[in-house]
PDB file of C-alpha atoms in Angstrom:
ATOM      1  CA  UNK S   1       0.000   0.000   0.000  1.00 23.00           C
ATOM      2  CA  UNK S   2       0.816   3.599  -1.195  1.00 27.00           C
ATOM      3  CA  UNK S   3       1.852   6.216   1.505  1.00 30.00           C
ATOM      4  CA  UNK S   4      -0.546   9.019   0.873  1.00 33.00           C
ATOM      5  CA  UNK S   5       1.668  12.323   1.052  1.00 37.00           C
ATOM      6  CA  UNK S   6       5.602  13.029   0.705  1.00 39.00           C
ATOM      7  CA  UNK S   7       7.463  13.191   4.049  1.00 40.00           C
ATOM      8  CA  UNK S   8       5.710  10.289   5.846  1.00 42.00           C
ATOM      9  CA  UNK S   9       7.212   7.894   8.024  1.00 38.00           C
ATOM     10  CA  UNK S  10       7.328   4.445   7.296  1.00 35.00           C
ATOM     11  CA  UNK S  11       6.767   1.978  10.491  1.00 34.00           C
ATOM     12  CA  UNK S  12      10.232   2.273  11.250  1.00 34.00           C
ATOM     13  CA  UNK S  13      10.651   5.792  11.510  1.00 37.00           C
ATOM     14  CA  UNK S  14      12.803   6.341   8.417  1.00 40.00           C
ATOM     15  CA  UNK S  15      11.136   9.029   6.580  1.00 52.00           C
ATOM     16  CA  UNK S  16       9.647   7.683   2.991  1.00 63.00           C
ATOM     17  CA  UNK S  17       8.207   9.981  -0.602  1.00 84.00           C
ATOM     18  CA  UNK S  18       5.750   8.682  -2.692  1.00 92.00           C
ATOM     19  CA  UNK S  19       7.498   8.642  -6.295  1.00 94.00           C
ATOM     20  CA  UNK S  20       5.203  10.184  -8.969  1.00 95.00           C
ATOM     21  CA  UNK S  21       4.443   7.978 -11.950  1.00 95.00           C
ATOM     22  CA  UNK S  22       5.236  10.681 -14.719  1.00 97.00           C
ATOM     23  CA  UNK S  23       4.759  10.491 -18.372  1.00 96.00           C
ATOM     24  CA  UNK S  24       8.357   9.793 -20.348  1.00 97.00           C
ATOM     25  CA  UNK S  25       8.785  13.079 -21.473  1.00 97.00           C
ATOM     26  CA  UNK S  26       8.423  14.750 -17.773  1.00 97.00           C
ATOM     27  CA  UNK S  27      10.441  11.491 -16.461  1.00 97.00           C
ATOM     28  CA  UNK S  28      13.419  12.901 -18.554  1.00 98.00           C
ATOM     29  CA  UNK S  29      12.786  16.306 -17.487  1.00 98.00           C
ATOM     30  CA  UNK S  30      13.242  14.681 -13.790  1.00 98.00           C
ATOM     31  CA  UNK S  31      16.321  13.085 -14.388  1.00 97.00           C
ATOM     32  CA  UNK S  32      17.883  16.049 -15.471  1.00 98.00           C
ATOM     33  CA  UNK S  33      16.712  17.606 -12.433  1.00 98.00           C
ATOM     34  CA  UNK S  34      17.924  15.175  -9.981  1.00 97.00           C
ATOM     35  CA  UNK S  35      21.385  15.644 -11.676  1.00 97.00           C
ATOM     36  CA  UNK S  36      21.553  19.228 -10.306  1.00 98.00           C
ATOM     37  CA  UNK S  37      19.802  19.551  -7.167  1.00 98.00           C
ATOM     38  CA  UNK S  38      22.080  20.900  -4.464  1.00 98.00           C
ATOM     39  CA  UNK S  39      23.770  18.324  -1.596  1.00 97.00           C
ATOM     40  CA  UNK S  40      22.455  21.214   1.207  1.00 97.00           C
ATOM     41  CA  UNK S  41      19.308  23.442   1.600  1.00 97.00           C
ATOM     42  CA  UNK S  42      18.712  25.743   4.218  1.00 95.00           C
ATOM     43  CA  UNK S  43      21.657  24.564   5.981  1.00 95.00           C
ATOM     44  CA  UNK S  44      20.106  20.738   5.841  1.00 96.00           C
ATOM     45  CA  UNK S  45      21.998  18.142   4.129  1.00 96.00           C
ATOM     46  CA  UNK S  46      20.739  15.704   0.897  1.00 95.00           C
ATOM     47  CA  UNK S  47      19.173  12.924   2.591  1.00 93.00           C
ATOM     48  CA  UNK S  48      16.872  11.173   0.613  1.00 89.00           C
ATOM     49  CA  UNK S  49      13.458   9.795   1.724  1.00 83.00           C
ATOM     50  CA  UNK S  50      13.709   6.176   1.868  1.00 76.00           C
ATOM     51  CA  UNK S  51      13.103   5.684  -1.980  1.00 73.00           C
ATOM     52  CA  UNK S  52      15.781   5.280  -4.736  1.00 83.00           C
ATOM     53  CA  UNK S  53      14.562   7.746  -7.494  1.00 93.00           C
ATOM     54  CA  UNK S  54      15.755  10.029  -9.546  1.00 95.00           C
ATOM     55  CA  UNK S  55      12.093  11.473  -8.961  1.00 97.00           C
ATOM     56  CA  UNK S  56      12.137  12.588  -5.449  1.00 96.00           C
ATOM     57  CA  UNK S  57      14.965  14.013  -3.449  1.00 96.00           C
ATOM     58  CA  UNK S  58      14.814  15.367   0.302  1.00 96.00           C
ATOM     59  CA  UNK S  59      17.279  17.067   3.038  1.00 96.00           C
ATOM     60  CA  UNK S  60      16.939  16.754   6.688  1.00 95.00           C
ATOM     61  CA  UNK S  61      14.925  14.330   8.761  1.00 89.00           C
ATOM     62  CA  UNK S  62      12.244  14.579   5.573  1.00 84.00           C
ATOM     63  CA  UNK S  63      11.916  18.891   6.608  1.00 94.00           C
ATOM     64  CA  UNK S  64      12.106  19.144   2.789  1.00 96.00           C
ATOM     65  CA  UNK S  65      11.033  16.937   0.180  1.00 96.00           C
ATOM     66  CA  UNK S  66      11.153  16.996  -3.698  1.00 97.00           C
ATOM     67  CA  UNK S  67       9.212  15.494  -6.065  1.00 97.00           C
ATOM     68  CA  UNK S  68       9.421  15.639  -9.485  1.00 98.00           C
ATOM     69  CA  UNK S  69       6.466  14.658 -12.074  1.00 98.00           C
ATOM     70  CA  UNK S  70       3.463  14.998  -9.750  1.00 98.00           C
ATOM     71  CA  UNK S  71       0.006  15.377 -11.414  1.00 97.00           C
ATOM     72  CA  UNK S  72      -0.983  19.117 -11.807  1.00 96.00           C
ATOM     73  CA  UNK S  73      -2.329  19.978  -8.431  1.00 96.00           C
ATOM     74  CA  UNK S  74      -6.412  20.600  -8.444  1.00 94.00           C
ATOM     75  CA  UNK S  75      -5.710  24.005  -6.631  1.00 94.00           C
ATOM     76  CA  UNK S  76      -4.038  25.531  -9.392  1.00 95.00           C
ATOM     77  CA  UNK S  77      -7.327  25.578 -11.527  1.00 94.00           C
ATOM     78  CA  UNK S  78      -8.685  28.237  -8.238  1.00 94.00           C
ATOM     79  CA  UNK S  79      -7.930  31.935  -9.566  1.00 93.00           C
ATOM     80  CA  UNK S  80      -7.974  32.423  -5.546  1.00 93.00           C
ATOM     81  CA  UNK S  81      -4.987  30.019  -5.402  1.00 94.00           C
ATOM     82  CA  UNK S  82      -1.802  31.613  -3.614  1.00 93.00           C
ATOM     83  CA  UNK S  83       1.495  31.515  -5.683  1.00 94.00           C
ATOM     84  CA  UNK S  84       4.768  33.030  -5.314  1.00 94.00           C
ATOM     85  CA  UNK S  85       8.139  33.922  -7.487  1.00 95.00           C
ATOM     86  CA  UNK S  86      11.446  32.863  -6.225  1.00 96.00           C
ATOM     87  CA  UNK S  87      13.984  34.256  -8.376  1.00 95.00           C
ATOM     88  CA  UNK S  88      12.964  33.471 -11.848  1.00 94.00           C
ATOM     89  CA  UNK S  89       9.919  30.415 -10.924  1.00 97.00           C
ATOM     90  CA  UNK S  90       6.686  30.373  -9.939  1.00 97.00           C
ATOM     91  CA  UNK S  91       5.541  28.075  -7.374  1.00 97.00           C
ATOM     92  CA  UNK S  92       1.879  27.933  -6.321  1.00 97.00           C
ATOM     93  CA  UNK S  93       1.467  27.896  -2.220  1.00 96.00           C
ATOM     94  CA  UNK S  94      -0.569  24.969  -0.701  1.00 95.00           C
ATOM     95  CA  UNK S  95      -0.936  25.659   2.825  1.00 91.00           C
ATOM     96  CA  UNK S  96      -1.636  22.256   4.761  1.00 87.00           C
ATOM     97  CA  UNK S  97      -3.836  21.877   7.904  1.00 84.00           C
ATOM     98  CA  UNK S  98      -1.270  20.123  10.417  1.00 82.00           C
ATOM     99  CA  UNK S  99       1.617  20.342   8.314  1.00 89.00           C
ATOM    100  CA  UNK S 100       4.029  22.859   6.744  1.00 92.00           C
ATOM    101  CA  UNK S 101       3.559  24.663   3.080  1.00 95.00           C
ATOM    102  CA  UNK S 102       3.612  22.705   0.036  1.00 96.00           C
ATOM    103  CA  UNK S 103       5.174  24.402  -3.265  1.00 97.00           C
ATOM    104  CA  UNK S 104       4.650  23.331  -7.061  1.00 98.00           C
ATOM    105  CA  UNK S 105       6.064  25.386  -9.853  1.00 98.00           C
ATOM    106  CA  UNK S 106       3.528  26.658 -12.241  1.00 97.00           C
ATOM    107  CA  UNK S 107       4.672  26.983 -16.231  1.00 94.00           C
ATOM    108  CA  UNK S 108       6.979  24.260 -16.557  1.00 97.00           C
ATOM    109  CA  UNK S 109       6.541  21.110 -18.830  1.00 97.00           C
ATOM    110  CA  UNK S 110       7.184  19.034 -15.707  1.00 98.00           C
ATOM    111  CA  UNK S 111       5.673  20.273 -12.079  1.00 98.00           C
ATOM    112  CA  UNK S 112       8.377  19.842  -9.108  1.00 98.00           C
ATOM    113  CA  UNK S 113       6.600  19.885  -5.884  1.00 98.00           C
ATOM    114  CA  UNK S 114       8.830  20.597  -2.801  1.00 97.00           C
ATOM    115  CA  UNK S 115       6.882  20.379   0.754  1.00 96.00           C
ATOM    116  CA  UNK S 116       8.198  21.712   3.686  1.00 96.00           C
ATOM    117  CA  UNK S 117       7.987  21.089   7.834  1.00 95.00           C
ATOM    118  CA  UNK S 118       6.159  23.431   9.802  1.00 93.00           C
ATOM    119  CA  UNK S 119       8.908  25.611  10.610  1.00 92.00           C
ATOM    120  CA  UNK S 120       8.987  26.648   6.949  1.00 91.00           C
ATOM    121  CA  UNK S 121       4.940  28.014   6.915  1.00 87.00           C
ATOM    122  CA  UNK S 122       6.202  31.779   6.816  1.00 86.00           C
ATOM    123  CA  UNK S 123       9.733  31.237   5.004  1.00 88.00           C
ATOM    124  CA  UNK S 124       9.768  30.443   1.326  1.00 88.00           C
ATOM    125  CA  UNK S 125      13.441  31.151   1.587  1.00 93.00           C
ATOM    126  CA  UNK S 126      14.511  27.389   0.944  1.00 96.00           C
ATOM    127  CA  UNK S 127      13.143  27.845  -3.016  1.00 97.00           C
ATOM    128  CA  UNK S 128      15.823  29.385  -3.452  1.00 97.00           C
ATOM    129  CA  UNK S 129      18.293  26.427  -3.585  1.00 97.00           C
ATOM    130  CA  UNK S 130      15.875  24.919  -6.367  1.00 98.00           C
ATOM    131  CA  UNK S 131      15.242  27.975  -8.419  1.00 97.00           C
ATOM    132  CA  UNK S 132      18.864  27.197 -10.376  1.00 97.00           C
ATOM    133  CA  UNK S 133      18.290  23.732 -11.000  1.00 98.00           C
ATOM    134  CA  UNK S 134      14.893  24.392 -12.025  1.00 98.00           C
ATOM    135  CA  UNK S 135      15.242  26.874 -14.485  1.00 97.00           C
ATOM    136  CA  UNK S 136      18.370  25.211 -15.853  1.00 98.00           C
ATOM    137  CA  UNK S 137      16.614  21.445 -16.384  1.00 98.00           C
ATOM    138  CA  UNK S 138      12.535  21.907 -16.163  1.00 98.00           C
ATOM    139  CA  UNK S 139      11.661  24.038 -19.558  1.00 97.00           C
ATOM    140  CA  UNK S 140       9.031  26.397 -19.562  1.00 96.00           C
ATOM    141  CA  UNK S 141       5.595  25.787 -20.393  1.00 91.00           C
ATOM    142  CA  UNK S 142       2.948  28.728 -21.928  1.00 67.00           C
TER     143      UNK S 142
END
């Protein structure tokens, strides 16, 4: 059985994403992501979330976790939907009951998704790290 979100914990504690199931052309995209995400992020170092795939990345004790090739969220279909630019990308803001923000960049022929812990609901800074890699491997989209 499926996890439901990224950043769970498995039943013995070690923290676990959900890989996406994108199409081929949004799988390459990811690759070429995964190639150029940075080793630290908000002073947190690469420690990826129990899976092995190029497709989802994470740093910490699972306080931030990439994944590449999600499904478009629902939310970004609301014209009241919250988004933000971090140096060059968009990213629309999911704010999660219980849990920290959730980020997905908008215009981009794949959509990276990054969610964060709690102590990252008022601090988008850690978008920075990806904004790089990002505009260097995910093209844009109209």
């Amino acid at each position: 059985m499926l996890l439901a979100a990224a950043g769970c914990s498995s039943t013995d504690g070690s923290a676990v994403a959900v890989v996406p199931t994108p199409d081929v052309e949004a799988a390459k995209i990811c690759r070429a992501l995964h190639k150029e995400l940075p080793e630290t992020v908000a002073g947190l170092e690469r420690n990826d979330p129990g899976t092995d795939s190029e497709l989802t990345a994470g740093w910490g004790d699972a306080a931030i976790v990439l994944r590449c090739g999600v499904p478009r969220p629902e939310r970004m279909s609301d014209p009241q939907a919250k988004g933000v630019e971090v140096d060059g990308v968009n990213w629309l803001l999911e704010e999660r009951q219980g849990d920290g923000p959730r980020f997905t960049t908008t215009y981009r022929k794949a959509y990276v998704e990054v969610s964060m812990a709690k102590k990252y609901a008022h601090d988008a800074t850690p978008l920075t790290a990806f904004a790089g890699p990002v505009e260097k491997t995910v093209p844009a989209s109209l």
